[in-house]
Short mmCIF file of C-alpha atoms and ligand atoms in Angstrom, two decimals:
data_model
loop_
_atom_site.label_atom_id
_atom_site.label_comp_id
_atom_site.label_asym_id
_atom_site.label_seq_id
_atom_site.Cartn_x
_atom_site.Cartn_y
_atom_site.Cartn_z
CA MET A 27 0.00 0.00 0.00
CA ASN A 28 1.35 3.39 -0.97
CA ARG A 29 1.25 5.42 2.21
CA GLU A 30 2.58 8.66 0.81
CA ILE A 31 0.25 11.35 2.08
CA PHE A 32 1.15 14.87 1.14
CA ILE A 33 1.55 17.37 3.93
CA PRO A 34 2.89 20.84 3.12
CA LYS A 35 6.33 21.17 4.68
CA THR A 36 5.54 24.37 6.53
CA ILE A 37 2.33 23.04 8.02
CA ASN A 38 3.48 22.52 11.60
CA SER A 39 5.63 25.61 11.91
CA SER A 40 4.16 29.00 12.63
CA GLU A 41 7.49 30.66 11.88
CA SER A 42 6.61 31.55 8.32
CA VAL A 43 3.32 33.17 9.34
CA ASP A 44 3.35 36.81 10.39
CA VAL A 45 0.65 37.07 13.06
CA THR A 46 0.97 40.79 13.78
CA PRO A 47 -2.51 42.02 14.74
CA THR A 48 -4.31 43.92 11.96
CA PRO A 49 -7.34 45.69 13.52
CA PHE A 50 -10.64 45.03 11.70
CA GLY A 51 -13.59 47.45 11.76
CA MET A 52 -16.65 45.20 12.02
CA ASP A 53 -19.02 48.15 12.47
CA ASP A 54 -17.72 49.77 9.28
CA PHE A 55 -18.09 46.45 7.47
CA ASP A 56 -21.74 46.20 8.53
CA LYS A 57 -22.44 49.70 7.18
CA THR A 58 -21.71 48.70 3.60
CA VAL A 59 -22.18 44.92 3.37
CA MET A 60 -25.75 43.55 3.35
CA SER A 61 -26.61 41.69 6.50
CA THR A 62 -27.46 38.37 4.84
CA TYR A 63 -25.24 36.38 7.20
CA SER A 64 -25.22 36.15 10.98
CA ARG A 65 -21.45 36.31 11.29
CA PHE A 66 -19.34 35.41 14.30
CA PRO A 67 -17.40 38.43 15.60
CA LEU A 68 -14.23 37.12 14.02
CA ALA A 69 -12.21 38.29 11.02
CA LEU A 70 -9.72 35.79 9.64
CA GLU A 71 -6.61 37.27 8.12
CA LYS A 72 -4.07 34.54 7.50
CA SER A 73 -3.88 30.83 6.93
CA LEU A 74 -1.52 27.92 6.50
CA GLY A 75 -2.31 24.24 6.22
CA CYS A 76 -5.19 23.49 8.62
CA ARG A 77 -4.68 26.61 10.74
CA VAL A 78 -6.01 30.15 10.40
CA TRP A 79 -5.29 33.37 12.32
CA ASP A 80 -7.69 36.20 13.16
CA SER A 81 -7.12 39.96 13.12
CA THR A 82 -5.85 39.88 16.72
CA GLY A 83 -3.25 37.23 15.85
CA LYS A 84 -5.10 34.37 17.63
CA GLU A 85 -4.60 30.93 16.08
CA TYR A 86 -7.39 28.45 15.26
CA LEU A 87 -7.45 24.87 14.08
CA ASP A 88 -9.83 24.92 11.11
CA PHE A 89 -12.49 22.18 11.28
CA VAL A 90 -14.79 24.09 8.93
CA ALA A 91 -12.55 24.39 5.83
CA GLY A 92 -14.74 27.14 4.40
CA ILE A 93 -17.73 24.76 4.76
CA ALA A 94 -16.30 21.58 3.21
CA THR A 95 -14.49 23.56 0.56
CA CYS A 96 -10.76 23.91 1.31
CA THR A 97 -9.98 20.24 0.65
CA LEU A 98 -6.22 20.90 0.52
CA GLY A 99 -6.35 23.27 3.48
CA HIS A 100 -4.90 26.76 3.15
CA ALA A 101 -1.97 28.15 1.17
CA HIS A 102 -1.25 24.69 -0.22
CA PRO A 103 1.86 24.83 -2.46
CA VAL A 104 0.04 23.01 -5.30
CA MET A 105 -2.73 25.63 -5.30
CA ILE A 106 -0.28 28.52 -5.08
CA GLU A 107 1.58 27.17 -8.08
CA ALA A 108 -1.57 26.43 -10.09
CA VAL A 109 -3.10 29.85 -9.41
CA THR A 110 0.15 31.64 -10.29
CA LYS A 111 0.76 29.68 -13.49
CA GLN A 112 -2.80 29.97 -14.73
CA ILE A 113 -3.17 33.71 -14.14
CA GLN A 114 0.08 34.26 -16.05
CA LYS A 115 -1.01 32.09 -18.97
CA LEU A 116 -4.77 32.65 -19.52
CA HIS A 117 -7.46 33.34 -16.94
CA HIS A 118 -10.72 34.23 -18.70
CA VAL A 119 -11.80 34.28 -22.31
CA SER A 120 -15.51 33.21 -22.32
CA ASN A 121 -17.16 30.16 -23.75
CA LEU A 122 -17.14 31.66 -27.23
CA TYR A 123 -13.97 29.61 -27.66
CA TYR A 124 -12.60 26.17 -26.85
CA ILE A 125 -10.90 26.10 -23.42
CA ARG A 126 -8.12 23.56 -22.89
CA GLU A 127 -8.35 23.49 -19.06
CA GLN A 128 -12.14 23.03 -19.15
CA GLY A 129 -11.77 20.01 -21.41
CA GLU A 130 -9.05 18.54 -19.22
CA LEU A 131 -11.06 18.93 -16.01
CA ALA A 132 -14.16 17.47 -17.68
CA GLN A 133 -12.07 14.52 -18.80
CA TRP A 134 -10.75 13.97 -15.27
CA LEU A 135 -14.27 14.09 -13.83
CA VAL A 136 -15.66 11.69 -16.43
CA GLU A 137 -12.76 9.27 -15.94
CA HIS A 138 -13.26 9.36 -12.15
CA SER A 139 -17.05 9.04 -11.94
CA CYS A 140 -20.04 7.37 -13.54
CA GLY A 141 -20.63 10.52 -15.63
CA ASP A 142 -20.16 11.06 -19.34
CA ARG A 143 -20.43 14.80 -19.93
CA VAL A 144 -19.95 17.96 -17.82
CA PHE A 145 -21.37 21.49 -17.73
CA PHE A 146 -19.38 23.99 -15.66
CA CYS A 147 -20.78 26.84 -13.60
CA ASN A 148 -19.79 28.75 -10.45
CA SER A 149 -21.56 27.32 -7.41
CA GLY A 150 -23.60 24.51 -5.96
CA ALA A 151 -26.89 26.32 -6.43
CA GLU A 152 -26.07 27.02 -10.06
CA ALA A 153 -25.13 23.38 -10.65
CA ASN A 154 -28.45 22.22 -9.16
CA GLU A 155 -30.31 24.89 -11.10
CA SER A 156 -28.68 23.49 -14.25
CA ALA A 157 -29.80 19.98 -13.31
CA ILE A 158 -33.38 21.22 -12.81
CA LYS A 159 -33.32 22.91 -16.23
CA LEU A 160 -31.94 19.77 -17.87
CA VAL A 161 -34.69 17.65 -16.31
CA ARG A 162 -37.38 20.12 -17.35
CA LYS A 163 -36.19 20.19 -20.94
CA TYR A 164 -35.93 16.41 -21.06
CA SER A 165 -39.50 16.14 -19.73
CA HIS A 166 -40.93 18.42 -22.38
CA THR A 167 -38.97 17.30 -25.41
CA VAL A 168 -38.47 13.58 -24.79
CA LEU A 169 -41.16 12.48 -22.31
CA LYS A 170 -43.78 14.96 -23.59
CA VAL A 171 -44.77 15.70 -20.00
CA ASN A 172 -46.25 19.17 -19.49
CA ASN A 173 -46.11 19.28 -15.69
CA PRO A 174 -42.92 17.55 -14.60
CA ILE A 175 -42.46 17.03 -10.86
CA ILE A 176 -39.14 16.67 -9.06
CA ILE A 177 -39.23 14.93 -5.68
CA THR A 178 -36.77 16.13 -3.02
CA ALA A 179 -36.35 15.34 0.68
CA ASN A 180 -37.29 17.07 3.90
CA ALA A 181 -34.23 18.61 5.62
CA SER A 182 -32.39 18.74 2.30
CA PHE A 183 -30.28 21.66 1.11
CA HIS A 184 -29.78 22.53 -2.55
CA GLY A 185 -28.90 26.24 -2.65
CA ARG A 186 -30.32 29.76 -2.44
CA THR A 187 -31.62 30.66 -5.89
CA ILE A 188 -35.41 30.68 -6.22
CA ALA A 189 -35.55 27.23 -7.84
CA THR A 190 -33.02 25.69 -5.46
CA ILE A 191 -34.66 27.06 -2.29
CA THR A 192 -37.84 25.50 -3.65
CA ALA A 193 -35.97 22.21 -4.11
CA THR A 194 -34.68 22.58 -0.55
CA GLY A 195 -37.12 20.81 1.78
CA GLN A 196 -36.81 23.27 4.68
CA PRO A 197 -39.66 25.78 5.16
CA LYS A 198 -37.33 28.28 6.90
CA TYR A 199 -35.60 28.92 3.56
CA HIS A 200 -38.93 29.50 1.76
CA LYS A 201 -40.35 32.05 4.16
CA ASN A 202 -41.14 35.42 2.53
CA PHE A 203 -39.85 34.36 -0.89
CA ASN A 204 -43.19 33.41 -2.43
CA PRO A 205 -44.18 32.65 -5.09
CA LEU A 206 -41.85 29.67 -5.28
CA VAL A 207 -41.23 27.59 -8.40
CA PRO A 208 -43.92 24.99 -9.14
CA GLY A 209 -43.10 21.32 -9.73
CA PHE A 210 -41.45 20.22 -6.48
CA HIS A 211 -42.69 17.74 -3.88
CA TYR A 212 -41.06 16.77 -0.56
CA VAL A 213 -40.82 13.39 1.14
CA PRO A 214 -39.07 12.20 4.31
CA TYR A 215 -35.44 11.12 3.66
CA ASN A 216 -34.50 7.42 3.83
CA ASN A 217 -38.18 6.34 3.78
CA ILE A 218 -38.98 4.10 0.81
CA GLY A 219 -42.70 3.75 1.60
CA ALA A 220 -43.15 7.51 1.58
CA ILE A 221 -41.50 7.98 -1.80
CA GLU A 222 -43.41 5.07 -3.38
CA ALA A 223 -46.67 6.56 -2.12
CA ALA A 224 -45.71 10.02 -3.40
CA ILE A 225 -44.90 8.70 -6.89
CA SER A 226 -48.21 6.87 -7.28
CA GLU A 227 -50.16 9.78 -5.84
CA LEU A 228 -48.52 12.46 -7.97
CA ASP A 229 -48.66 10.68 -11.33
CA LYS A 230 -52.02 11.85 -12.65
CA ASP A 231 -53.48 13.95 -15.48
CA ASP A 232 -50.70 16.06 -16.92
CA CYS A 233 -48.38 15.60 -13.94
CA ARG A 234 -45.59 13.08 -13.72
CA VAL A 235 -42.70 12.49 -11.39
CA VAL A 236 -39.70 12.81 -13.69
CA ALA A 237 -36.81 13.03 -11.23
CA ILE A 238 -35.75 12.50 -7.63
CA LEU A 239 -33.08 14.87 -6.33
CA LEU A 240 -31.29 13.79 -3.13
CA GLU A 241 -28.05 14.26 -1.24
CA PRO A 242 -26.22 10.94 -0.68
CA LEU A 243 -25.62 12.28 2.83
CA GLN A 244 -27.62 15.28 4.01
CA GLY A 245 -25.11 17.92 5.12
CA GLU A 246 -26.70 21.23 6.06
CA GLY A 247 -29.87 19.43 7.26
CA GLY A 248 -27.99 17.73 10.13
CA ILE A 249 -25.45 15.17 8.76
CA HIS A 250 -27.82 12.32 7.90
CA PRO A 251 -26.08 9.58 5.87
CA GLY A 252 -28.20 7.95 3.19
CA SER A 253 -29.40 4.41 3.90
CA ILE A 254 -27.91 1.81 1.55
CA THR A 255 -31.11 -0.25 1.30
CA TYR A 256 -33.19 2.87 0.67
CA PHE A 257 -30.96 4.11 -2.13
CA GLN A 258 -30.69 0.67 -3.73
CA LYS A 259 -34.47 0.29 -3.76
CA LEU A 260 -34.77 3.79 -5.16
CA ARG A 261 -32.33 2.93 -7.95
CA ARG A 262 -34.51 -0.06 -8.89
CA ILE A 263 -37.66 2.08 -8.87
CA CYS A 264 -35.95 4.61 -11.14
CA ASP A 265 -34.72 1.87 -13.48
CA THR A 266 -38.21 0.42 -13.91
CA THR A 267 -40.11 3.72 -14.15
CA GLY A 268 -37.59 5.84 -16.05
CA ILE A 269 -37.55 8.44 -13.28
CA LEU A 270 -34.15 10.18 -13.20
CA LEU A 271 -32.07 9.84 -10.05
CA ILE A 272 -30.11 13.02 -9.38
CA PHE A 273 -27.55 13.30 -6.58
CA ASP A 274 -26.48 16.59 -5.07
CA GLU A 275 -22.81 15.87 -4.34
CA VAL A 276 -22.02 19.52 -3.61
CA GLN A 277 -21.01 18.85 0.01
CA ALA A 278 -20.44 15.07 0.18
CA GLY A 279 -18.48 14.77 -3.07
CA MET A 280 -14.81 15.31 -3.93
CA GLY A 281 -13.41 12.92 -1.37
CA ARG A 282 -15.09 14.32 1.74
CA THR A 283 -16.62 10.94 2.71
CA GLY A 284 -13.45 8.91 2.08
CA LYS A 285 -14.71 7.96 -1.40
CA LEU A 286 -14.43 10.40 -4.26
CA TRP A 287 -18.24 10.59 -4.57
CA GLY A 288 -20.82 10.20 -1.83
CA TYR A 289 -22.80 7.73 -3.97
CA GLU A 290 -19.92 5.22 -3.77
CA ASN A 291 -20.87 4.71 -0.10
CA LEU A 292 -24.36 3.63 -1.23
CA GLY A 293 -23.48 1.22 -4.01
CA VAL A 294 -25.68 3.03 -6.53
CA GLU A 295 -24.96 5.40 -9.38
CA PRO A 296 -27.03 8.47 -10.21
CA ASP A 297 -28.13 9.46 -13.71
CA ILE A 298 -27.03 13.02 -13.07
CA PHE A 299 -25.06 14.60 -10.22
CA THR A 300 -23.76 17.98 -9.17
CA SER A 301 -20.50 19.07 -7.56
CA ALA A 302 -19.14 22.36 -6.22
CA LYS A 303 -17.77 23.11 -2.71
CA GLY A 304 -14.64 20.91 -2.59
CA LEU A 305 -14.17 20.72 -6.36
CA GLY A 306 -11.88 23.73 -6.61
CA GLY A 307 -10.33 23.54 -3.15
CA GLY A 308 -11.74 27.00 -2.40
CA ILE A 309 -11.95 28.73 -5.78
CA PRO A 310 -15.54 29.17 -7.01
CA ILE A 311 -16.58 26.39 -9.37
CA GLY A 312 -19.60 24.15 -9.85
CA ALA A 313 -20.34 21.29 -12.20
CA LEU A 314 -23.31 19.36 -13.53
CA ILE A 315 -22.26 15.86 -14.53
CA SER A 316 -24.59 13.72 -16.56
CA LYS A 317 -24.39 10.00 -17.20
CA LYS A 318 -27.20 9.81 -19.70
CA PHE A 319 -29.08 12.63 -21.39
CA CYS A 320 -25.83 14.24 -22.46
CA ASP A 321 -27.40 15.92 -25.44
CA VAL A 322 -30.51 17.40 -23.89
CA PHE A 323 -29.19 20.98 -24.02
CA GLU A 324 -28.58 22.42 -27.46
CA PRO A 325 -26.20 25.31 -28.14
CA GLY A 326 -27.58 28.53 -26.67
CA GLU A 327 -29.98 26.86 -24.21
CA HIS A 328 -27.85 27.08 -21.10
CA ALA A 329 -24.76 29.12 -20.31
CA SER A 330 -22.62 30.86 -17.70
CA THR A 331 -20.16 33.68 -18.39
CA PHE A 332 -17.59 32.60 -15.83
CA GLY A 333 -18.48 28.90 -16.02
CA GLY A 334 -15.47 26.71 -16.72
CA ASN A 335 -13.00 29.51 -17.32
CA PRO A 336 -9.31 28.60 -17.69
CA PHE A 337 -8.46 29.92 -14.22
CA VAL A 338 -10.93 27.90 -12.15
CA CYS A 339 -10.59 24.78 -14.27
CA GLY A 340 -6.79 24.87 -14.22
CA VAL A 341 -6.76 25.21 -10.43
CA ALA A 342 -9.53 22.64 -9.86
CA LEU A 343 -7.70 20.14 -12.06
CA SER A 344 -4.57 20.50 -9.95
CA VAL A 345 -6.68 19.97 -6.79
CA CYS A 346 -8.23 16.81 -8.30
CA GLN A 347 -4.86 15.45 -9.42
CA THR A 348 -3.38 16.13 -5.98
CA LEU A 349 -6.20 14.22 -4.23
CA GLU A 350 -5.34 11.27 -6.42
CA ARG A 351 -1.54 11.50 -6.55
CA GLU A 352 -1.09 11.99 -2.80
CA ASN A 353 -3.61 9.29 -1.76
CA ILE A 354 -5.53 11.86 0.23
CA LEU A 355 -8.66 9.69 0.34
CA GLU A 356 -6.73 7.20 2.45
CA ASN A 357 -6.02 9.99 4.90
CA VAL A 358 -9.73 10.89 4.90
CA VAL A 359 -10.67 7.32 5.84
CA GLU A 360 -8.07 7.04 8.61
CA ARG A 361 -8.59 10.50 10.07
CA GLY A 362 -12.35 9.97 9.75
CA VAL A 363 -12.18 6.85 11.92
CA GLN A 364 -9.94 8.68 14.41
CA LEU A 365 -12.31 11.66 14.56
CA LYS A 366 -15.48 9.59 14.89
CA THR A 367 -14.01 7.27 17.51
CA GLY A 368 -12.71 10.25 19.48
CA LEU A 369 -16.07 12.02 19.30
CA GLN A 370 -17.84 8.85 20.38
CA SER A 371 -15.71 8.58 23.48
CA ILE A 372 -16.39 12.24 24.28
CA ALA A 373 -20.11 11.52 23.74
CA ALA A 374 -19.87 8.55 26.12
CA LYS A 375 -18.56 10.90 28.82
CA TYR A 376 -21.53 13.24 28.41
CA PRO A 377 -24.49 10.95 27.59
CA GLN A 378 -27.00 13.44 28.96
CA TYR A 379 -25.79 16.08 26.46
CA ILE A 380 -24.62 14.21 23.33
CA THR A 381 -26.98 11.68 21.76
CA GLU A 382 -25.23 10.59 18.57
CA VAL A 383 -22.12 10.91 16.42
CA ARG A 384 -22.63 10.09 12.74
CA GLY A 385 -21.14 10.66 9.31
CA TRP A 386 -18.76 9.31 6.69
CA GLY A 387 -15.06 10.11 6.45
CA LEU A 388 -14.42 13.76 7.29
CA ILE A 389 -18.05 14.90 7.33
CA VAL A 390 -19.17 14.12 10.83
CA GLY A 391 -22.03 15.44 12.96
CA MET A 392 -22.44 15.40 16.73
CA GLU A 393 -26.08 15.61 17.81
CA LEU A 394 -27.03 17.23 21.10
CA CYS A 395 -29.85 16.06 23.33
CA SER A 396 -33.13 17.86 22.55
CA LYS A 397 -34.07 17.85 26.25
CA VAL A 398 -31.23 20.15 27.35
CA SER A 399 -30.91 23.82 26.41
CA LEU A 400 -27.34 23.43 25.13
CA SER A 401 -27.30 24.40 21.43
CA ALA A 402 -24.83 23.60 18.66
CA GLU A 403 -24.07 27.31 18.48
CA ASN A 404 -23.10 27.37 22.18
CA ILE A 405 -20.48 24.74 21.40
CA VAL A 406 -19.26 26.49 18.26
CA MET A 407 -18.80 29.74 20.21
CA ALA A 408 -16.99 28.05 23.11
CA ALA A 409 -14.78 26.13 20.66
CA MET A 410 -13.81 29.41 19.03
CA ASP A 411 -12.53 30.65 22.40
CA GLU A 412 -10.56 27.42 22.67
CA GLY A 413 -8.98 28.00 19.21
CA LEU A 414 -11.07 25.50 17.25
CA LEU A 415 -13.35 26.46 14.35
CA LEU A 416 -16.54 24.40 14.01
CA VAL A 417 -19.88 24.94 12.26
CA THR A 418 -23.45 23.94 13.07
CA ALA A 419 -25.81 21.86 10.91
CA GLY A 420 -29.14 22.95 12.32
CA PRO A 421 -29.79 23.97 15.95
CA LYS A 422 -28.70 20.71 17.59
CA VAL A 423 -25.90 19.33 15.41
CA VAL A 424 -22.23 20.35 15.48
CA ARG A 425 -20.52 19.65 12.15
CA PHE A 426 -16.85 18.66 11.70
CA LEU A 427 -15.41 19.34 8.22
CA PRO A 428 -11.61 19.65 8.43
CA PRO A 429 -9.43 19.96 5.33
CA LEU A 430 -8.84 16.50 3.85
CA ILE A 431 -5.09 16.83 4.57
CA ILE A 432 -5.66 17.08 8.34
CA THR A 433 -2.98 15.19 10.28
CA GLU A 434 -3.33 12.65 13.08
CA GLU A 435 -1.81 15.13 15.52
CA GLU A 436 -4.24 17.87 14.51
CA VAL A 437 -7.25 15.58 14.99
CA THR A 438 -5.91 14.68 18.44
CA ILE A 439 -5.53 18.36 19.34
CA ALA A 440 -9.04 19.16 18.07
CA LEU A 441 -10.52 16.34 20.19
CA GLN A 442 -8.67 17.60 23.30
CA LYS A 443 -9.96 21.10 22.67
CA LEU A 444 -13.51 19.81 22.18
CA ASP A 445 -13.36 17.81 25.39
CA ARG A 446 -12.41 20.98 27.28
CA VAL A 447 -15.22 22.86 25.50
CA ILE A 448 -17.90 20.32 26.44
CA THR A 449 -16.64 20.29 30.04
CA SER A 450 -16.90 24.07 30.25
CA VAL A 451 -20.33 24.45 28.59
CA THR A 452 -21.92 21.67 30.66
CA ARG A 453 -20.54 22.85 33.97
C1 PLP B 30 -23.67 24.28 -0.04
C2 PLP B 30 -24.59 23.38 -0.76
C3 PLP B 30 -25.29 23.81 -1.90
C4 PLP B 30 -25.21 25.23 -2.39
O1 PLP B 30 -23.95 25.55 -2.87
P1 PLP B 30 -23.57 27.09 -3.13
O2 PLP B 30 -22.21 27.02 -3.74
O3 PLP B 30 -23.63 27.80 -1.82
O4 PLP B 30 -24.58 27.62 -4.08
C5 PLP B 30 -26.08 22.91 -2.57
N1 PLP B 30 -26.21 21.64 -2.14
C6 PLP B 30 -25.55 21.19 -1.06
C7 PLP B 30 -25.70 19.77 -0.65
C8 PLP B 30 -24.74 22.04 -0.32
O5 PLP B 30 -24.12 21.60 0.78
#
């Protein structure tokens, strides 16, 4: 077994990082930036490997990775080189022309997945939006269905555009944004009876269920891994009915679960899937990857100005090649076991506060007891004091999403910090 896992040489030395405080005016910031986010009172200024520093010079171990995005951590030499080379050579020219880097990244994705053809865009929402458009066009032109319905799951998350908040099965994201887009229906996740009932109930008159859009593991909705038996039954239903199975791999894909794609944990392949977050290691890129139905869109029917430009594709390709060359997925599996086992023993010490630890690879959730007032945000805030960055997944789940290059020592340190945090917040 090739055990060569790439760790940037400077990763464990703070010597090369200047941590001189650089005061940050949060009040001034709030005067000009729209208040769409409830931000923590923290401004990050510098980064290296799996550590970041704030404007006061305080150091944090990063178990958020820009929300499952910085797969190679921060200031990774491969990314620095790729960014520098690509900006010097060619960064943006538009899709009026053939783009070498776009073709090379598409080829890598096709060779490393069940997909056959790729459309590039800039984000997860845009990738899902593209999938919805593809399904709609397929319904009208091939199936001759006038009212196509896409089934999605409760507690799902698919993005913030109007169509993707509609696809998202969480009422809190719909509130005050009516009218939403017609043609979506929600079912409980991992419940085969519910989806079978929905399909037979919805197929009438002009309406037909044409696609099912699901995350292989629900991220934002609370770290709920897909059930293997559920997804395998669903695959059979889709094969017999012709319903398209679409996977949103925006958070679970690109090695996060220890497999390159989340669906590999379920033993089923989608007809179409989407990727974004980890795909570019932190540069903005999204992709729609289709196994069948490659020729549904005709020239001029779908587009994106920035989509697949030489810069993002060149950098994303180097991220993909690094994941492969440096056997980073092996690290994800090993560190994932270490993290989960460590969290489970912390949970065992505080059974009245922590009810469950679940996840795959380096996407792990820790669920808090609904009977106590302790919230996931309380833990995230206390962890920040302790020098550990975490993120919530709903009010009662703390989410762990370190860079995929996290070391054994760093996981150990994070677990020690978390243990201290739980002790202090439950005192
Ligand atoms: C984050 C996320 C999205 C949205 O991606 P953006 O890049 O923020 O548009 C979609 N689906 C899933 C599963 C996500 O986690």
